[in-house]
Coordinates of C-alpha atoms in Angstrom, one line a residue:
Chain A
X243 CA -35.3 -28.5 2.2
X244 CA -38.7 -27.8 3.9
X245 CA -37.6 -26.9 7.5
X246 CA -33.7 -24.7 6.7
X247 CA -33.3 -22.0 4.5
X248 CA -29.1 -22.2 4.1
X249 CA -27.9 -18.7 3.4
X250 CA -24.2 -18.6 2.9
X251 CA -21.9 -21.6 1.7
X252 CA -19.6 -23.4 4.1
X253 CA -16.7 -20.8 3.8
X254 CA -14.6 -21.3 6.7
X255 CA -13.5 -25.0 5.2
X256 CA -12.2 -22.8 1.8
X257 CA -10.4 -20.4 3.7
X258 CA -8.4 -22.7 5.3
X259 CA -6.6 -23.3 2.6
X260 CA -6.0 -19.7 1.9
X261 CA -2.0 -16.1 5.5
X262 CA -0.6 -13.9 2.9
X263 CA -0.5 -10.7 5.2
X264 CA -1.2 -8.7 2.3
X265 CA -5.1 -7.5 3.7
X266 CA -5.3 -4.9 5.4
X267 CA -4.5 -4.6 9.2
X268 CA -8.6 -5.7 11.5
X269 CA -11.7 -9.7 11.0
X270 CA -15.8 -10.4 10.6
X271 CA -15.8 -8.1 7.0
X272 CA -12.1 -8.3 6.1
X273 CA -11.4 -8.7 2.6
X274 CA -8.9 -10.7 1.1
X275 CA -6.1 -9.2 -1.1
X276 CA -4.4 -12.0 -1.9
Chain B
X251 CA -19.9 -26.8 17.4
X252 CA -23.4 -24.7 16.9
X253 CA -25.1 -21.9 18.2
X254 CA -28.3 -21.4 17.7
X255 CA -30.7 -18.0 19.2
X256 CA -33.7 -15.9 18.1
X257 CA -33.8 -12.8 16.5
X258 CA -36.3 -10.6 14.3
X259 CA -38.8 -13.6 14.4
X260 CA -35.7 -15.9 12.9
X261 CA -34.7 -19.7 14.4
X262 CA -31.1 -19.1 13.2
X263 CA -28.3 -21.6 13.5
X264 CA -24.6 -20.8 12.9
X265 CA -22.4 -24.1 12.2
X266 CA -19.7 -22.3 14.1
X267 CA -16.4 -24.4 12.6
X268 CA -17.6 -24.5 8.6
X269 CA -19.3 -20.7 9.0
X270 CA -22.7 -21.6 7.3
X271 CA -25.9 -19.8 9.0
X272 CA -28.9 -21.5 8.5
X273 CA -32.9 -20.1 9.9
X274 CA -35.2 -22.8 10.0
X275 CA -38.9 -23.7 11.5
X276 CA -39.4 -24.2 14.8
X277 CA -39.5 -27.8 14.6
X278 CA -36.0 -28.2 13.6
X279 CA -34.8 -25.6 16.3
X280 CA -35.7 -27.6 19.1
X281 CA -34.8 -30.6 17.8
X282 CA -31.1 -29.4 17.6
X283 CA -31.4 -28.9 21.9
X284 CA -31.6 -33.5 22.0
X285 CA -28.3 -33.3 19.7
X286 CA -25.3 -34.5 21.3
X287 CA -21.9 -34.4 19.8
X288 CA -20.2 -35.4 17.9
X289 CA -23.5 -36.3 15.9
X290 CA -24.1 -39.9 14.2
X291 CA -26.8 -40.1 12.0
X292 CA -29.4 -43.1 12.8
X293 CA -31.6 -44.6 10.4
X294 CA -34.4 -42.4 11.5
X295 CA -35.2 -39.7 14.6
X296 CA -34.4 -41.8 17.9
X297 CA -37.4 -42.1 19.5
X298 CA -37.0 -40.7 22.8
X299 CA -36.6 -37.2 20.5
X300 CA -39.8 -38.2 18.7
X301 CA -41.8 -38.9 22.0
X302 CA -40.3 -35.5 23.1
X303 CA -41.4 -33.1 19.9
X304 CA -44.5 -34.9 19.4
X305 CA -46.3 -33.3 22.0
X306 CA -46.1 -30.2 19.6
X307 CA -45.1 -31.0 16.1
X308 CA -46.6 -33.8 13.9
X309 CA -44.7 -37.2 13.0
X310 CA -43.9 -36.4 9.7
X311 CA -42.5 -33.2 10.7
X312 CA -40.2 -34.6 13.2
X313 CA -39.4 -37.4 10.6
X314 CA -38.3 -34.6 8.0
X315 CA -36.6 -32.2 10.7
X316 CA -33.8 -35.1 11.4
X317 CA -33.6 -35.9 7.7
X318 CA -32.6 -32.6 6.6
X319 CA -30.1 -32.2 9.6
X320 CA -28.1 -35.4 8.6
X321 CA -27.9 -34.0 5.2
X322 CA -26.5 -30.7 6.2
X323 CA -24.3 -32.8 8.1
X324 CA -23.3 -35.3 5.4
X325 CA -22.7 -31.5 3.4
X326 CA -20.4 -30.3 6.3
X327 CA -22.9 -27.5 7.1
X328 CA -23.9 -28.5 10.7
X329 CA -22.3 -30.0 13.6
X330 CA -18.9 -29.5 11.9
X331 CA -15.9 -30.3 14.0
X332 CA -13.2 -28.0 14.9
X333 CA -10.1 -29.0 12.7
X334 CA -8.3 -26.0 13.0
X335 CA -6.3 -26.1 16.0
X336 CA -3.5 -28.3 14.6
X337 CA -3.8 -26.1 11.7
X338 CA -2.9 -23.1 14.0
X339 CA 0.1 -25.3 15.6
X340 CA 2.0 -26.7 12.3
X341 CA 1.5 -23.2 10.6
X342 CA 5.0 -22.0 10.0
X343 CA 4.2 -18.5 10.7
X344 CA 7.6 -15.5 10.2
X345 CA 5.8 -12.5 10.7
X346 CA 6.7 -9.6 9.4
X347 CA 5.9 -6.1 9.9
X348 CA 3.2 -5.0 7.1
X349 CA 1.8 -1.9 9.7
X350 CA 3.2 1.0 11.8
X351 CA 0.7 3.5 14.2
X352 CA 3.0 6.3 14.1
X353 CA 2.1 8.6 17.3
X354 CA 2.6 11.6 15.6
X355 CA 1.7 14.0 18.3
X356 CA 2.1 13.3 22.1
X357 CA -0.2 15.8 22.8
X358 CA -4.1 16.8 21.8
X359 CA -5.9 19.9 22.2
X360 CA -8.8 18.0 23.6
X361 CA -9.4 16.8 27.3
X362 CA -11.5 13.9 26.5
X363 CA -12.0 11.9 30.1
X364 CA -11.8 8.0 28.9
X365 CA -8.7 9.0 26.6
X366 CA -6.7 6.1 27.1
X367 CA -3.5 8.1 26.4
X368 CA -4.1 10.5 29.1
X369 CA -4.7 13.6 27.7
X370 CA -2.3 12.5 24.9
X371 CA 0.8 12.5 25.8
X372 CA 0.4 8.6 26.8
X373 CA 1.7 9.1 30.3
X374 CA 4.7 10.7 29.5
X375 CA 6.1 14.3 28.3
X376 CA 4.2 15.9 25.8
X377 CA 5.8 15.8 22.1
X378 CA 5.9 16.0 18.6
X379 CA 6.8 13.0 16.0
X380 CA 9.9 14.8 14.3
X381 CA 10.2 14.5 10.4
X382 CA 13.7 12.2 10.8
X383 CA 11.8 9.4 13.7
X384 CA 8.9 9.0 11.1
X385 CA 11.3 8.6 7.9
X386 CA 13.1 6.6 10.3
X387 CA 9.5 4.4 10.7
X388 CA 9.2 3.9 6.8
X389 CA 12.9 2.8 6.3
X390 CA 12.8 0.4 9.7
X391 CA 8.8 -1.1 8.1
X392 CA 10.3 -1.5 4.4
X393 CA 13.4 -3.4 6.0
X394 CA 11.1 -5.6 7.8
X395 CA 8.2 -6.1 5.3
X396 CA 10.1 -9.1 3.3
X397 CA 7.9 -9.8 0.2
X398 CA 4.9 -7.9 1.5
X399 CA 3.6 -5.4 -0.9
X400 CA 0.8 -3.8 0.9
X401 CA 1.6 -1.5 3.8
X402 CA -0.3 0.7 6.0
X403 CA 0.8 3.9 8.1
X404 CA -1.7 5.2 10.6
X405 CA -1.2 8.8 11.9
X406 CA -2.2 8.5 15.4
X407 CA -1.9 10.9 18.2
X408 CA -2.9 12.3 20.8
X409 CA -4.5 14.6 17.5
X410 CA -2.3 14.4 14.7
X411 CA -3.7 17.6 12.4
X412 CA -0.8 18.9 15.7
X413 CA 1.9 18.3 13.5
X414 CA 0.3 18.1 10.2
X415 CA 3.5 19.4 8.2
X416 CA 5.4 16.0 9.7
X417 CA 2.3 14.0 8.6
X418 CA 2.6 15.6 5.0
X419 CA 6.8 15.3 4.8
X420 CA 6.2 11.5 6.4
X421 CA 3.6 10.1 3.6
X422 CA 5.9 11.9 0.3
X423 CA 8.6 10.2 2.2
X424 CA 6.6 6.7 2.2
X425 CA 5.7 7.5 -1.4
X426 CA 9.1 7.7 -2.8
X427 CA 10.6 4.9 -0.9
X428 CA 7.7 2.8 -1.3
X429 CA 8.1 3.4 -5.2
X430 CA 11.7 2.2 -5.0
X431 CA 11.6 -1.0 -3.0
X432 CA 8.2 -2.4 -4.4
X433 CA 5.6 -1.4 -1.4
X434 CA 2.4 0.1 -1.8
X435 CA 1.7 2.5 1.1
X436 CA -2.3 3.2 1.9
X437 CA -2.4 5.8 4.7
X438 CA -4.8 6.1 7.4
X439 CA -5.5 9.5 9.8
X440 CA -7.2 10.0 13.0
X441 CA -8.5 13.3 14.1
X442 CA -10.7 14.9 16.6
X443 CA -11.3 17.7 13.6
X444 CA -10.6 21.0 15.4
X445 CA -8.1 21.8 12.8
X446 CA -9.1 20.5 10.0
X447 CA -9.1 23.1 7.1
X448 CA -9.6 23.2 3.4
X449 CA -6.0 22.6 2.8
X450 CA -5.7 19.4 5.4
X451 CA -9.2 18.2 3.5
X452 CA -7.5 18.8 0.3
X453 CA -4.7 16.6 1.4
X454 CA -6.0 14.3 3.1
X455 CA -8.6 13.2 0.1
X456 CA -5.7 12.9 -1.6
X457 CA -3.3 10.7 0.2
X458 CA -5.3 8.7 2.9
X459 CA -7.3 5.9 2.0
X460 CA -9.3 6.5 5.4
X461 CA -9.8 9.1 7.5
X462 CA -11.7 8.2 11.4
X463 CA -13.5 11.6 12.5
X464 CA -13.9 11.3 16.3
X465 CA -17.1 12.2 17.4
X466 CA -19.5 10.3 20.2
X467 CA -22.9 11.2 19.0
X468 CA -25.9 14.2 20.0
X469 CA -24.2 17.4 21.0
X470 CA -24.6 16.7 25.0
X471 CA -23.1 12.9 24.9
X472 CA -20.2 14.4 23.2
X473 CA -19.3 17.5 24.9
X474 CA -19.6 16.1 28.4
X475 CA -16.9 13.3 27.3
X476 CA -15.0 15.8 24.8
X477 CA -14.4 19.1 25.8
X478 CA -11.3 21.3 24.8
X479 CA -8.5 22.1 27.1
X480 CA -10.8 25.3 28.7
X481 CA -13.8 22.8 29.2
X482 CA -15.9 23.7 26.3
X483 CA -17.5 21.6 23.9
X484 CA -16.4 20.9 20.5
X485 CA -19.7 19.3 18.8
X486 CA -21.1 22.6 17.2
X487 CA -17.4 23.4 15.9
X488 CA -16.5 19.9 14.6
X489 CA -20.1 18.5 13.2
X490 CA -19.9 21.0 9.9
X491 CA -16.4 20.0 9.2
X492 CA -17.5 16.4 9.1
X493 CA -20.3 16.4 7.4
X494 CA -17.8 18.4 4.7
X495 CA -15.2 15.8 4.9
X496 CA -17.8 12.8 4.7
X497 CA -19.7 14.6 1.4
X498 CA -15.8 15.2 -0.3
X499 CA -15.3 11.3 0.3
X500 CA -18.2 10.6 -1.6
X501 CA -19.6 8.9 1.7
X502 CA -16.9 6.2 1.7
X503 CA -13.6 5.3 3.1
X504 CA -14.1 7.2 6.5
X505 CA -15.8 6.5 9.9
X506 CA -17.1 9.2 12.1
X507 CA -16.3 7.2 15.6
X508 CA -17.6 7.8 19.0
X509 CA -17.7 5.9 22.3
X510 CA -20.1 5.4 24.7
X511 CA -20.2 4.9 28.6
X512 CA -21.9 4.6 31.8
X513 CA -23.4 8.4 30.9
X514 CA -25.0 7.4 27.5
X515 CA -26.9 3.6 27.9
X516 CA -28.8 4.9 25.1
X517 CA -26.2 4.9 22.8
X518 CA -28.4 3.5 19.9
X519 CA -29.9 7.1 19.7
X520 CA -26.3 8.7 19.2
X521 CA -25.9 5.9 16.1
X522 CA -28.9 6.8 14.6
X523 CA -28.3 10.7 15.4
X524 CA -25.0 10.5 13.6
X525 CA -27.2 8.3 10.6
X526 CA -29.7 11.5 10.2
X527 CA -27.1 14.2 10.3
X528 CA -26.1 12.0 6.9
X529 CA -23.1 9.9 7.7
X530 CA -23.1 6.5 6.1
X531 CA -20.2 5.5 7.6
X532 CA -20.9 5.2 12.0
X533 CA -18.9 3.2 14.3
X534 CA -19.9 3.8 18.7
X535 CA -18.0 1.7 20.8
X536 CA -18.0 0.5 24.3
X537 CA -15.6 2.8 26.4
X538 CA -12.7 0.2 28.0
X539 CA -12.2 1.8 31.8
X540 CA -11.5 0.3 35.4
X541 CA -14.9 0.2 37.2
X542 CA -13.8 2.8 39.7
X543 CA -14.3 5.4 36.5
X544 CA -18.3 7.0 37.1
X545 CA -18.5 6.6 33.5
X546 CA -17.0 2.8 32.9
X547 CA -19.6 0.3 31.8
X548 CA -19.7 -2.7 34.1
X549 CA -21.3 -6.2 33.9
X550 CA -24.6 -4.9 35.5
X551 CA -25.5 -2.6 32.2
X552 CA -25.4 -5.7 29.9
X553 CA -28.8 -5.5 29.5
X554 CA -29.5 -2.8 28.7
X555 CA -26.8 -3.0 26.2
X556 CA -27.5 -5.6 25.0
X557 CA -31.3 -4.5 24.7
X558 CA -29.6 -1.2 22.8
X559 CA -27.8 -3.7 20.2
X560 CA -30.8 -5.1 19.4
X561 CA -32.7 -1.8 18.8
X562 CA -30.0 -0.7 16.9
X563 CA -29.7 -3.4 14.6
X564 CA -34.0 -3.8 14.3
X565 CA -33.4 0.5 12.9
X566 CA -30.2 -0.7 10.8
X567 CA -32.3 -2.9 9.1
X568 CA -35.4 -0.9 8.7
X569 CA -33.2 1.9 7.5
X570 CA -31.5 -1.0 4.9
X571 CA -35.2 -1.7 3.4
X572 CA -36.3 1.6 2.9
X573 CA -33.2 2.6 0.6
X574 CA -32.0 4.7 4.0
X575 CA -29.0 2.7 4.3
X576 CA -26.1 3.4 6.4
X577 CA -23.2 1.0 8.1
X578 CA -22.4 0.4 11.5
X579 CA -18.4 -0.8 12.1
X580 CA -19.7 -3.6 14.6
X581 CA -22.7 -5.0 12.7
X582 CA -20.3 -5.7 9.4
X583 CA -20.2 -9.1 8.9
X584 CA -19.5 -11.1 5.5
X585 CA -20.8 -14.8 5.4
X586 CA -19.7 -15.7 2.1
X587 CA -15.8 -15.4 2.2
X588 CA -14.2 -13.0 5.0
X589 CA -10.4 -13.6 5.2
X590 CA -8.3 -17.0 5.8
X591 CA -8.5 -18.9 8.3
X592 CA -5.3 -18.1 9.8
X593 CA -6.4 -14.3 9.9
X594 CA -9.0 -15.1 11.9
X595 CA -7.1 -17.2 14.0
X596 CA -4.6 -15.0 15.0
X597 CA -6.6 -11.3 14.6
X598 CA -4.9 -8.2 14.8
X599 CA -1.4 -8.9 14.5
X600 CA -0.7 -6.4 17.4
X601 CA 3.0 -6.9 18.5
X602 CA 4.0 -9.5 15.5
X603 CA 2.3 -7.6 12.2
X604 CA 1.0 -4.5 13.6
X605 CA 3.9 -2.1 15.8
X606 CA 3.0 1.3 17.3
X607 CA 5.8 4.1 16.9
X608 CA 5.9 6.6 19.8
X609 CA 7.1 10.2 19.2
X610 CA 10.4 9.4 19.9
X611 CA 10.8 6.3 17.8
X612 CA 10.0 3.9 21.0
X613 CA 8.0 0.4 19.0
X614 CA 5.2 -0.8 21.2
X615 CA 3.0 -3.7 20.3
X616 CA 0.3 -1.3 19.5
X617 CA -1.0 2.2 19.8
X618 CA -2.8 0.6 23.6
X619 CA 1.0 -0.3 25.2
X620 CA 2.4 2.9 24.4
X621 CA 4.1 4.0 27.7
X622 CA 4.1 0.7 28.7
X623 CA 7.9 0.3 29.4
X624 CA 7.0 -3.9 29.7
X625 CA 6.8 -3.5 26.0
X626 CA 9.1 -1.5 25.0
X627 CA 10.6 -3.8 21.8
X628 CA 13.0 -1.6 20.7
X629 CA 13.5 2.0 18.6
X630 CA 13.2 3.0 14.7
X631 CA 16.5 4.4 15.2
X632 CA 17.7 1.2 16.3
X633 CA 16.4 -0.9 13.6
X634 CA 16.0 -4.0 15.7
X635 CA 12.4 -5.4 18.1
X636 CA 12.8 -7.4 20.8
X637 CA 12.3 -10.8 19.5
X638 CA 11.0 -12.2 22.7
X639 CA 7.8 -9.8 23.1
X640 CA 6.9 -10.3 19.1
X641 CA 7.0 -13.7 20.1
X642 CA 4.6 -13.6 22.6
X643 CA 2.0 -11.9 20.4
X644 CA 2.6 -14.1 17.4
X645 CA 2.3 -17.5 19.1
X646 CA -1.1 -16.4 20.5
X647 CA -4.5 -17.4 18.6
X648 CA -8.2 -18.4 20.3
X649 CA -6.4 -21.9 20.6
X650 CA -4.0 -20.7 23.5
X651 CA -7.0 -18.4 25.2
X652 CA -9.1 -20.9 27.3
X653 CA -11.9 -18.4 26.8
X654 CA -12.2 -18.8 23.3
X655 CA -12.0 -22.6 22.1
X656 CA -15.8 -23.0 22.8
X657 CA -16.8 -19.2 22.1
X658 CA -19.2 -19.2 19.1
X659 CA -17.8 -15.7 18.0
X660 CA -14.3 -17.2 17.7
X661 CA -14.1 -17.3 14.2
X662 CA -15.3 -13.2 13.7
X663 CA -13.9 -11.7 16.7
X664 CA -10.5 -13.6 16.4
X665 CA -9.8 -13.7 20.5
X666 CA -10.4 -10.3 21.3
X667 CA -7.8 -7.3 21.6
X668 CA -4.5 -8.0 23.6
X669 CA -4.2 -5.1 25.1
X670 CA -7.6 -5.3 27.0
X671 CA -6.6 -8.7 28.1
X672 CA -3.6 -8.1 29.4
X673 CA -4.9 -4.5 30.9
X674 CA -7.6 -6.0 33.1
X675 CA -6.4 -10.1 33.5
X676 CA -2.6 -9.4 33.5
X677 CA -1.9 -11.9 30.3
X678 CA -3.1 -11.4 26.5
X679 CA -4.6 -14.7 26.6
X680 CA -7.2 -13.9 29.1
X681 CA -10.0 -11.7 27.4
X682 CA -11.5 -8.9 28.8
X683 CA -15.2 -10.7 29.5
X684 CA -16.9 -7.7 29.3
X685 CA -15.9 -7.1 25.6
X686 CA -16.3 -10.7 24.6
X687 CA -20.3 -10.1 26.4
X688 CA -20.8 -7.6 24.2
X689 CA -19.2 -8.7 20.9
X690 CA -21.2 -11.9 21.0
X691 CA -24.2 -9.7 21.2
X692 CA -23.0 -8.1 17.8
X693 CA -21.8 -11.0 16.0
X694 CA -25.2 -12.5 16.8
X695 CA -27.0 -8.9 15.7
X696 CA -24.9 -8.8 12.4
X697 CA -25.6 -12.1 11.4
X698 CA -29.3 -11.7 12.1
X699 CA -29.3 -8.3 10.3
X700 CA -27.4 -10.1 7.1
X701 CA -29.5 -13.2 7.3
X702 CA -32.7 -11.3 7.3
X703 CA -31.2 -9.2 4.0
X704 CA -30.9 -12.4 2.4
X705 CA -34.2 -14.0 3.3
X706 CA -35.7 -10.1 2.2

């Protein structure tokens, strides 16, 4: 694309299907320890 | 949903409900302000948005703007709708405990004047955690843990290194239990670092998988807001005892963490004081006070906060390019994965996930409601919460806070922190504005600062 530079992929729709409660207690840079 | 704003010479664009962060030309930026939505794509730019850029950008430009923003929406990657809210209500959540903030010490050998728990005794009489409440703790957070594995105990006080034995007795306690019934205990500890000693170090390094190191910045800042019980200052006696601890952590799995207030507007200079004395790991946050406090931050120093954020973050990155690195708690922010939705739908877990443990075994929603008989849920002793109150805190996400549902930030800041809600509005689904203010001015800082590592 000429006019947007995209920098990350669409991760909030993948998450979604991820609420274990095994990360640690916070949420911006949480990691996942599923 | 998008937001879009300027920063460090970028156009960027944040698809707020799919999480992807675009920057793009100039063109494109203002096109996105003629954008209603829901969007439908047309053939080709409706004209009325062509008559309206073409006073500045040239036809083909235009033409190639709105081609490339139908794509990203035929990707998902802009103007993505909000599906998560009957996610949030068909979720069979059962909560269960995974973390305790055991209050080890009622009582601090500091007089710091925004202390929240008074001058640590939360309120109430001054005490100690005994050895038998905080075994009491692990046993009552192993029964109520189901299949979770991982578990964390935070040593809170008032200033823990108080009772440092009970700490010590508390953690080989956690240790062998944990062993036993299949948990994994990580330990955190909090500490104002007047008594910290080689043999505390020693232990600590080798039991708690982080350590917070309370300090709010250049000598003056911190000894005006944390002076002993006599009124002197503590920065000269704490700062080498840091900067130890930090080096013997290999510069990781610690914070040193201040606060700033009315008396420090500047607070970008006690960040980046902390940053040359060496620490890699710096968190300053906004003190939380009712405006009748001389130091409480009010909605009149927003600017300049705001103005201090943005200097911050222009150093942070500077600092990132010349190999000078260090991190700042509020400006982390990762835009390729982060945690599931649900986490950042619901935050915290104060009151549901997350319980606070008072010195005599009282359980609290967290460390902020201690004292709070309103929430008193019940006692380690006992065994048993208050159903009622965990309740309350589980059912609430950013889809039951009016504030929230259209707030860009919702999906990094998770609704905010209960207990300033219900502390200044009266109900933990009505945010504290002036920390929402201010943590849309970071989320917007951090995702400039990572976009422009990216483009870099």
């Amino acid at each position: 694309m000429k006019h947007v530079k995209t920098l990350n992929k669409a991760n909030l729709k993948e998450t979604a299907v991820m609420g274990c409660g095994e990360c640690q207690t916070s949420v911006a840079n949480q990691k996942c320890e599923h | 949903m998008i937001h879009k704003y300027k920063m460090f010479d970028m156009n960027i664009v944040l698809d707020i409900c799919s999480g992807a962060v675009h920057v793009v030309d100039d063109c494109l930026y203002d096109m996105l302000d003629y954008l209603l939505e829901p969007f439908t794509a047309e053939a080709s730019c409706p004209q009325f948005i062509t008559d309206e850029l073409s006073r500045k950008y040239a036809a083909d430009e235009i033409a190639e703007s709105y081609e490339e923003i139908c794509e990203l929406v035929r990707n998902g990657q802009l103007f993505t709708e909000d599906g998560y809210e009957e996610f949030a209500k068909n979720w069979n959540k059962q909560s269960v405990v995974k973390a305790l903030c055991l209050h080890i010490a009622h009582d601090c050998n500091l007089r710091c004047k925004y202390c929240f728990a008074g001058t640590g005794e939360y309120h109430g009489e001054r005490g100690m955690m005994s050895a038998e409440t905080g075994k009491r703790a692990i046993d009552f957070v192993i029964a109520n843990s189901g299949s979770r594995k991982n578990i964390e105990i935070d040593y809170f006080g008032g200033e823990p290194l108080m009772n440092f034995n009970v700490v010590k007795e508390i953690t080989e306690y956690a240790k062998a239990e944990g062993a036993k019934h299949g948990k994994n205990f990580r330990f955190t500890v909090t500490t104002n670092g007047l008594l910290l000693d080689e043999d505390k170090k020693k232990y600590i390094n080798e039991n708690m998988s982080n350590v917070v190191l309370s300090i709010d910045g250049r000598r003056e800042v911190n000894d005006r807001m944390r002076p002993r019980v006599d009124g002197s200052g503590t920065y000269d006696s704490i700062l080498p005892k840091f900067i130890d601890m930090a080096e013997s952590r290999g510069q990781d799995n610690y914070y040193v963490r201040g606060t700033f207030t009315a008396y420090n507007k500047d607070f970008a200079n006690d960040v980046i004081h902390l940053a040359d004395l060496g620490f890699k790991q710096t968190s300053v946050e906004p003190v939380v006070a009712p405006e009748d406090e001389d130091y409480a931050l009010t909605e009149a120093d927003l600017p300049v906060i705001f103005e201090q954020y943005e200097k911050l973050a222009a150093e942070y990155l500077k600092r990132w390019k010349e190999g000078n690195w260090f991190n700042f708690f509020h400006f982390m922010i990762d835009l390729d994965q982060g945690p599931c939705a649900i986490k950042r739908l619901s935050g915290c877990g104060a009151g549901h996930e997350y319980l606070a443990v008072a010195a005599d075994g009282d359980l609290y929603p967290c460390h902020q409601f201690v004292g709070n008989k309103d929430f008193l849920m019940g006692n380690v002793h006992e065994g048993t919460i208050d159903k009622k109150i965990s309740k309350y805190f589980e059912d609430s996400n950013i889809y039951t806070k009016d504030k929230c549902r259209g707030c860009f930030a919702k999906f990094y800041c998770s609704g905010g922190c209960s207990a300033n809600a219900f502390n200044f509005n009266g109900d933990i689904n009505k945010p504290y504005e002036l920390a929402c203010e201010m943590e849309k001015k970071r989320v917007e800082c951090a995702i400039a600062v990572e976009a422009a590592k990216k483009l870099s």
